[in-house]
Coordinates of C-alpha atoms in Angstrom, one line a residue:
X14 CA 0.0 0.0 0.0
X15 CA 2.5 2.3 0.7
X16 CA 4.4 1.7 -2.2
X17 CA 1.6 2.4 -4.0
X18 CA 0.8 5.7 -2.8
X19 CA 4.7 6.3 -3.4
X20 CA 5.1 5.8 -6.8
X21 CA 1.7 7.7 -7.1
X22 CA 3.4 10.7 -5.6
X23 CA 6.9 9.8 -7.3
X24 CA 4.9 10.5 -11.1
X25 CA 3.7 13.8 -10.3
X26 CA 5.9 14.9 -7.5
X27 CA 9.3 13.6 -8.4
X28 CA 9.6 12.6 -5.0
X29 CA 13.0 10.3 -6.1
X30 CA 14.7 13.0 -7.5
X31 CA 13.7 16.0 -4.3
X32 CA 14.8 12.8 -1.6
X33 CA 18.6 12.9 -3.6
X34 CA 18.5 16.3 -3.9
X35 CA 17.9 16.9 -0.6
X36 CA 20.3 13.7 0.8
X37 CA 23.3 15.5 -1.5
X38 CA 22.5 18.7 0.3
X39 CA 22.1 17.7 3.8
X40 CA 25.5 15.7 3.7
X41 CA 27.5 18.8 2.2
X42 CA 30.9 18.6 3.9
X43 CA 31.7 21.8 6.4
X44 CA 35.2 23.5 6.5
X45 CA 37.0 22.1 9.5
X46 CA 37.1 25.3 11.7
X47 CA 33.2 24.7 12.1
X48 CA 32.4 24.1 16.4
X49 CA 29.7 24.9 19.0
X50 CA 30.3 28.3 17.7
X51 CA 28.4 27.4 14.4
X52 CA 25.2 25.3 16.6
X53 CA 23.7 29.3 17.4
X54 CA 22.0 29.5 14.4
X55 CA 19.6 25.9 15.2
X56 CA 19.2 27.3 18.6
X57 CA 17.6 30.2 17.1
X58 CA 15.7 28.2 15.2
X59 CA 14.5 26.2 17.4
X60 CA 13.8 28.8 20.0
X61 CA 12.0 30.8 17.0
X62 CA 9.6 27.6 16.4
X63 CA 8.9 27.3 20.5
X64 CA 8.3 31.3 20.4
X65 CA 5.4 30.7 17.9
X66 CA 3.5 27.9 19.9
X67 CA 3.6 29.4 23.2
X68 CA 2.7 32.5 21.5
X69 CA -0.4 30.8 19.7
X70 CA -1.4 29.7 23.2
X71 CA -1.4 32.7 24.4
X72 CA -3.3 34.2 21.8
X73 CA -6.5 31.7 22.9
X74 CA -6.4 33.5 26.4
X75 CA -5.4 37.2 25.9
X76 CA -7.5 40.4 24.8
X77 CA -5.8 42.9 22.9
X78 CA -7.6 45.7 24.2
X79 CA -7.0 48.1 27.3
X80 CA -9.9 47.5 29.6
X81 CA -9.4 43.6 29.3
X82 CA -5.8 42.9 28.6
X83 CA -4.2 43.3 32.0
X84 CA -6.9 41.1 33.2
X85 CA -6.6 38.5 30.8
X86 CA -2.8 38.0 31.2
X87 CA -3.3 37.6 34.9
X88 CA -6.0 35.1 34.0
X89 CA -3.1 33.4 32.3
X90 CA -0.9 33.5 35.2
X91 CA -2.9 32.5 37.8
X92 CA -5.9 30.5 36.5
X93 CA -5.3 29.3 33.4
X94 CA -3.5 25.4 34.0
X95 CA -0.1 25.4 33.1
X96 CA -0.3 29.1 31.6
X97 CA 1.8 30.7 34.2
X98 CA 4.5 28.2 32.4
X99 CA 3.5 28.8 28.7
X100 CA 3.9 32.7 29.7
X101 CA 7.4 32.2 31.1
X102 CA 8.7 29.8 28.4
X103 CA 7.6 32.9 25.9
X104 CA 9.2 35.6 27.8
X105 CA 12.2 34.1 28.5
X106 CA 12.5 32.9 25.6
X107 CA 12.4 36.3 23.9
X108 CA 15.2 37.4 25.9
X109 CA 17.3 34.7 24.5
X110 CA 16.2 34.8 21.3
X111 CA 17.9 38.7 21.3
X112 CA 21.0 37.2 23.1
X113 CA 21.7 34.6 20.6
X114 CA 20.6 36.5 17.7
X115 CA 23.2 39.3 19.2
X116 CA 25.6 36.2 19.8
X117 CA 25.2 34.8 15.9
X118 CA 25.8 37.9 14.2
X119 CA 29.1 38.3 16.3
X120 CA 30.1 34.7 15.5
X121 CA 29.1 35.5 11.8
X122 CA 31.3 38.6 12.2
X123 CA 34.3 37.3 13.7
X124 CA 34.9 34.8 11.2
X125 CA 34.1 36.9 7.9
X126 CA 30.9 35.4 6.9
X127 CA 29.5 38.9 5.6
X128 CA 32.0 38.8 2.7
X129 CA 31.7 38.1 -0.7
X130 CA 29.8 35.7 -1.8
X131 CA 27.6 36.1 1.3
X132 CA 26.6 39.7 1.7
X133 CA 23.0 39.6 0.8
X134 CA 22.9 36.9 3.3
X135 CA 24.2 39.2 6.0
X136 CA 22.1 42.0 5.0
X137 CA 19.1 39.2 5.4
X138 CA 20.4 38.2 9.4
X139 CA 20.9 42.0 9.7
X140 CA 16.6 42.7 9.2
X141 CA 15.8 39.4 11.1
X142 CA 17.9 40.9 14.2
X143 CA 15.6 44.3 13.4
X144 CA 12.3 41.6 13.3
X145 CA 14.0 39.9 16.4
X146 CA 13.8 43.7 18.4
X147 CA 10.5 44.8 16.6
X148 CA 9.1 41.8 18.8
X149 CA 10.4 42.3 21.8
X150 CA 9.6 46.1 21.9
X151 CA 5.7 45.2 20.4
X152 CA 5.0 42.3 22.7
X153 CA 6.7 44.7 26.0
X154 CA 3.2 46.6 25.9
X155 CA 0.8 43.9 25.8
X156 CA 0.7 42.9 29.4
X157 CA -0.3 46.9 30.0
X158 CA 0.8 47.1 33.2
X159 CA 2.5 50.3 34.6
X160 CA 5.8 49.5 33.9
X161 CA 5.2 48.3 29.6
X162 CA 2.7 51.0 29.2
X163 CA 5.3 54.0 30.7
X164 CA 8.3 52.4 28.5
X165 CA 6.0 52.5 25.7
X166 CA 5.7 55.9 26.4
X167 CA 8.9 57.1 27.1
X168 CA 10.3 55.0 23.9
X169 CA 7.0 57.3 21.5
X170 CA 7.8 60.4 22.9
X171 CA 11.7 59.8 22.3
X172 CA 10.9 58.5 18.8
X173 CA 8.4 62.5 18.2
X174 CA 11.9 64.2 18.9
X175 CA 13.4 63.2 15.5
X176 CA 13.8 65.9 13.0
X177 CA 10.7 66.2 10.4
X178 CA 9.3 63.2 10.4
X179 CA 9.7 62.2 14.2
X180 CA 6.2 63.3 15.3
X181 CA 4.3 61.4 12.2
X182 CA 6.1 58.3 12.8
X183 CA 5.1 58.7 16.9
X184 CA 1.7 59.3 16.1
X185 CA 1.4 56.5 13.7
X186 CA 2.7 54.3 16.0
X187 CA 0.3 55.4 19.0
X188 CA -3.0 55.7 16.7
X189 CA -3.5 58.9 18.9
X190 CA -1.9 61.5 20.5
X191 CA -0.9 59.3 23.6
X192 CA -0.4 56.0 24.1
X193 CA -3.7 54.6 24.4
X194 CA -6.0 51.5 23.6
X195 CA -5.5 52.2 20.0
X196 CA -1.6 51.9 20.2
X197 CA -2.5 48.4 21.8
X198 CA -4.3 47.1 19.3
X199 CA -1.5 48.5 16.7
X200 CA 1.3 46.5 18.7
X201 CA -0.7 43.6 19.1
X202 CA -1.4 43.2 14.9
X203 CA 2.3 44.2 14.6
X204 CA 3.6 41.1 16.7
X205 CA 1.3 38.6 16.0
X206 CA 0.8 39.0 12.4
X207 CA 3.3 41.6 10.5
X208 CA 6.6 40.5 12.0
X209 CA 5.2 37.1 12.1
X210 CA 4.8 37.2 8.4
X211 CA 8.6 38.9 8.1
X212 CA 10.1 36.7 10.2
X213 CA 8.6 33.8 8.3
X214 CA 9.9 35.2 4.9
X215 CA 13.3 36.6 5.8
X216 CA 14.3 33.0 8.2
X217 CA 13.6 30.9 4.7
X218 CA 15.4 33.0 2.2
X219 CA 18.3 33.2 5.1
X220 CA 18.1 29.6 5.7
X221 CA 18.2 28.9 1.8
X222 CA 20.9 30.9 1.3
X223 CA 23.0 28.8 3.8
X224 CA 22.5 25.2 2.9
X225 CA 23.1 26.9 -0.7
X226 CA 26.2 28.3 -0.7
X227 CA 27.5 26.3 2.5
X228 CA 29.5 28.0 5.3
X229 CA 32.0 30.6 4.6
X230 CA 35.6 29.2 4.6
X231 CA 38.4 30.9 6.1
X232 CA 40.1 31.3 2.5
X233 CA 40.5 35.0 1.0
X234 CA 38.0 35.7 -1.2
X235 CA 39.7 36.2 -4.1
X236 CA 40.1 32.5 -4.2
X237 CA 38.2 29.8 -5.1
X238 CA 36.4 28.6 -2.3
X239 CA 37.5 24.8 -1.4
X240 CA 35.5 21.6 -3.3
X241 CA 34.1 18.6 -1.6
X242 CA 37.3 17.0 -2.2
X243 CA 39.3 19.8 -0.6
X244 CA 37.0 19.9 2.4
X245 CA 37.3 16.4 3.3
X246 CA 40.8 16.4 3.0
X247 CA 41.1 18.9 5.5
X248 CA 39.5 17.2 8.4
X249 CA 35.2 18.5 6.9
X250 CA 32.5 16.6 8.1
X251 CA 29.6 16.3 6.7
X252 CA 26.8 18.6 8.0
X253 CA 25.0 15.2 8.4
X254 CA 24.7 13.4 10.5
X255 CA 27.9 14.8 12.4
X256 CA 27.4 18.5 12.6
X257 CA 23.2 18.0 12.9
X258 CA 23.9 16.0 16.2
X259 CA 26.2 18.6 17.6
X260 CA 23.0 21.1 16.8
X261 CA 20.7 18.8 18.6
X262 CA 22.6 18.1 21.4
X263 CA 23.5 22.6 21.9
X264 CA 19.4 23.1 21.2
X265 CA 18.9 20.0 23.7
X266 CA 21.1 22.1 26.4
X267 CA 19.3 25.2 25.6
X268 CA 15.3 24.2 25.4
X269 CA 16.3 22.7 29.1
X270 CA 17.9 26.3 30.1
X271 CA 14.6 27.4 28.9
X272 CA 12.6 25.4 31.0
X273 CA 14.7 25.9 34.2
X274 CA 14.0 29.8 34.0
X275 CA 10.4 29.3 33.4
X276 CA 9.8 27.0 36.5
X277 CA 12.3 28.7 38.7
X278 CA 11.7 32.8 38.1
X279 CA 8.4 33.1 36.2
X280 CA 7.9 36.4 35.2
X281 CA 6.0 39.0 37.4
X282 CA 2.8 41.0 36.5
X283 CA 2.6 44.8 37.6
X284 CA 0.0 46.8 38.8
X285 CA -3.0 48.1 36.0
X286 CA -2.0 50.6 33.5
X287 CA -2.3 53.9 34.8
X288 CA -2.1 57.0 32.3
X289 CA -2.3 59.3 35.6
X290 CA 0.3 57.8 37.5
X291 CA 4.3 57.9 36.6
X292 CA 5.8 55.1 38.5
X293 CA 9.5 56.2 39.6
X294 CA 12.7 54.0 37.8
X295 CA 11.2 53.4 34.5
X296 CA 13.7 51.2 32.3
X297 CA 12.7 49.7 28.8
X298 CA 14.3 46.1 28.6
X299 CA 17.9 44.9 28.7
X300 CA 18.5 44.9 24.8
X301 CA 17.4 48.7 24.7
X302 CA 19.0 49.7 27.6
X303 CA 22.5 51.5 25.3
X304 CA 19.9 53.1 23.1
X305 CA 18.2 54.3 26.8
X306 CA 20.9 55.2 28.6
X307 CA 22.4 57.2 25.2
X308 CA 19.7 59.8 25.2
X309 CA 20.9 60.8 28.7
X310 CA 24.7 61.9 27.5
X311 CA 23.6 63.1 23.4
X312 CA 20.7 65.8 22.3
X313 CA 17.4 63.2 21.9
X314 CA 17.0 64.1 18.5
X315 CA 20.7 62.6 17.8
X316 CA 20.4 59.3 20.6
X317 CA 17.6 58.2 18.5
X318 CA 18.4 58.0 15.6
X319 CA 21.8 55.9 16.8
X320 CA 20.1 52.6 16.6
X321 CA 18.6 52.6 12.9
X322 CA 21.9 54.1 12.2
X323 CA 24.0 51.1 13.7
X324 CA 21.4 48.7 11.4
X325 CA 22.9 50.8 8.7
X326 CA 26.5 50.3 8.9
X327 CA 25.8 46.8 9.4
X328 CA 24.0 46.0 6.3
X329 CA 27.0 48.6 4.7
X330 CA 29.3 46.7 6.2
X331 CA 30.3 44.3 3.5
X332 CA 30.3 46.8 1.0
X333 CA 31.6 49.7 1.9
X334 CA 33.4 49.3 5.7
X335 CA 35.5 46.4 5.5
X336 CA 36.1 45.5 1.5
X337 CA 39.0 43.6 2.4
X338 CA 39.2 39.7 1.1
X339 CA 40.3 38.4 4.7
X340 CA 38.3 36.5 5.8
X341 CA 40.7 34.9 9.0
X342 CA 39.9 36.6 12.5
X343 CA 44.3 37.0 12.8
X344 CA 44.4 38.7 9.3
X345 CA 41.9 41.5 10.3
X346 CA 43.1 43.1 13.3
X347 CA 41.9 46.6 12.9
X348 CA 38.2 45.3 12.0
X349 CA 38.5 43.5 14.6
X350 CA 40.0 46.0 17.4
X351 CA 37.3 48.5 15.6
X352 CA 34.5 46.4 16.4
X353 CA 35.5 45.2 19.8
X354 CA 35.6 48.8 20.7
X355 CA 32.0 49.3 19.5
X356 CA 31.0 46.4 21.5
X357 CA 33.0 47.7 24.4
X358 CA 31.0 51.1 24.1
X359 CA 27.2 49.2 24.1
X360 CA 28.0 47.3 26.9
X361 CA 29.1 50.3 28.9
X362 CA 25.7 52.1 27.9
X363 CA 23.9 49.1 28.9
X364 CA 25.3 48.9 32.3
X365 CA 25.1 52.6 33.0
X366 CA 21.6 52.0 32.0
X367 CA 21.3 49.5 34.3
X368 CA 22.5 51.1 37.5
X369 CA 21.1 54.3 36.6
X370 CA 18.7 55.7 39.4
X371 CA 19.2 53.2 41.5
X372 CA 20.7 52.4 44.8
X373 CA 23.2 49.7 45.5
X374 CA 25.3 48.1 48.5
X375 CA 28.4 46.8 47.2
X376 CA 30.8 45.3 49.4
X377 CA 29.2 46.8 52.6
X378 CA 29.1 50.3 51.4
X379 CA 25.8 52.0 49.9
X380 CA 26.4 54.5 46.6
X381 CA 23.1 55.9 45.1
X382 CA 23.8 55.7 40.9
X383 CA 22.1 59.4 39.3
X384 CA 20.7 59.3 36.0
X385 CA 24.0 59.0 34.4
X386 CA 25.1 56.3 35.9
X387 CA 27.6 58.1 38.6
X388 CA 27.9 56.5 41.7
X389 CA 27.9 58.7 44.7
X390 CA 28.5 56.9 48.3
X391 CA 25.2 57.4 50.6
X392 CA 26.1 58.7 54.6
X393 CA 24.5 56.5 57.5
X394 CA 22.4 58.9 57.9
X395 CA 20.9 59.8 54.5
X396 CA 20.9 55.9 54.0
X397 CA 18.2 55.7 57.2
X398 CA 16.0 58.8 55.8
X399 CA 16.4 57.2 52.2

């Protein structure tokens, strides 16, 4: 019977001929520099595939509007079975969807993947890491609690201050003039079907694009890129079933990292939105935290505009910053020192942001952090009347 319905399929479908196709592909070899490094990418995918179930389960239980949603989400946390767990396996997992998205495109980077032939498919990773943000700053509202609904509004109002066409973009975004039940519904359509429907598009051409030109070696690129042949000879293996079980076993590692965070810290629900009612320390989330913490040192209409303008040099970056055929990390020292600065300077930002306006004991001594991030140390006596 089954044979039957095979050759059936075979005459119409070819199904012979796609099963060798895709058998040739899958056991490509890879150069022999490929490790763990090179397993980020399946974690990402398979994180991205989890993100979309947990997120179509929350979808049964949650109203996108500003009256109910609050109420549904803590109908999710607290009566819903098992949905205090579906909630934290989504937001964790979004969190380290940005951290190994971040973490890929530094691998990518370190090891010249961006280069010729392979720039369109580093322009591709570049929008996915925009997608990757777009949902983590659309889905930050829809609990509407005090803290995502005043991040939402100090992210709009920040976005008004650019030059010309600052206030349209903020105003398109909201619906309104404020932040309202309009800008919910907006957010809610943007990360459950727009960037959905991105994401979708942009992860198969990016994933095409890999098992079709293969992993950058670590050859110049003015040089023909090794065969097959070459590949084994140098110590390759095949991407399966060797490499696919090293992917398994670092997405086996991770999906359980996933779970421990969900079980063990499941993520809080603040008080009801209130429009009337600025609550002090307002922060937007980890991965915006530079961008947050720039606007405090730069004019606002310059601070936000850094962030589309990083995306920029990115995607430029094979074409017009760093031209050279090196692909080895130990033949690009300046790119290299360059961009380690760069990453030097974010992380900076994002810990300034992070102590910013707060107070902190460290190492028996109390210091109270201003809005830039200076550390001043608090007197006994200021620390009782604080």
């Amino acid at each position: 019977m089954f044979s039957r319905i095979r050759g059936w399929l075979d005459e119409r479908l070819d199904v012979e001929g796609a099963l060798a196709l895709l058998d040739r592909n899958l056991r490509k070899r890879l150069p022999s520099h490929v490790n763990w490094l090179f397993t980020i990418g399946a974690v990402l995918t398979a994180l991205l595939i989890l993100q979309a179930l947990t997120g179509v389960l929350l979808m049964v239980y949650y109203k996108p509007s500003a009256a109910a949603a609050h109420a549904s989400v803590e109908s999710i946390a607290y009566d819903i079975t098992a949905g205090w767990f579906v909630r934290g396996l989504h937001n964790w997992g979004s969190h380290l969807i940005v951290l190994l998205a971040c973490l890929h495109m530094l691998r990518v980077f370190l090891y010249g993947g961006y280069k010729k032939p392979r720039e369109l498919n580093w322009v591709v990773g570049v929008l996915l890491l925009a997608v990757i943000v777009g949902f983590g700053f659309t889905g930050y509202l829809l609990p509407w609690d005090q803290v995502s609904y005043w991040g939402t509004v100090v992210a709009t109002e920040a976005l008004a201050s650019i030059p010309v066409l600052g206030p349209f973009i903020s105003e398109f975004m909201m619906g309104a003039a404020e932040v309202s039940d309009a800008t919910l519904g907006r957010f809610y359509v943007l990360h459950v079907i727009l960037l959905p429907a991105a994401l979708a598009v942009l992860m198969g051409l990016h994933l095409f694009l890999i098992r079709y030109q293969g992993i950058s070696p670590l050859s110049r690129t003015d040089e023909p890129e090794p065969g097959p042949e070459q590949l084994a000879a140098a110590g390759g293996k095949p991407f399966f079933p060797n490499h696919t079980l090293v992917d398994l076993a670092a997405c086996y590692i991770v999906v359980g990292l996933l779970v421990t965070l969900a079980l063990l810290a499941p993520p809080g629900l603040g008080e009801p939105a209130d429009p009337l009612t600025t609550p002090p320390g307002i922060k937007p989330e980890w991965y915006l935290l530079p961008a947050y913490q720039l606007l405090k040192y730069v004019p606002e209409a310059v601070g936000v505009q850094a962030p589309p303008l990083f995306l920029l040099a990115l995607i430029l970056l094979p074409f017009l910053l760093d031209r050279s055929p090196e692909r080895h990390p130990a033949r690009r020292p300046r790119v290299l020192a360059a961009a380690g600065l760069v990453l030097v300077i974010i992380l900076a930002l994002g810990l300034l942001g992070h102590f910013a306006d707060t107070r902190r004991t460290i190492m028996g001594k109390t210091y109270q952090f201003d809005i830039l991030g200076r550390p001043a140390q608090v007197a006994p006596a200021d620390e009782v009347s604080g």
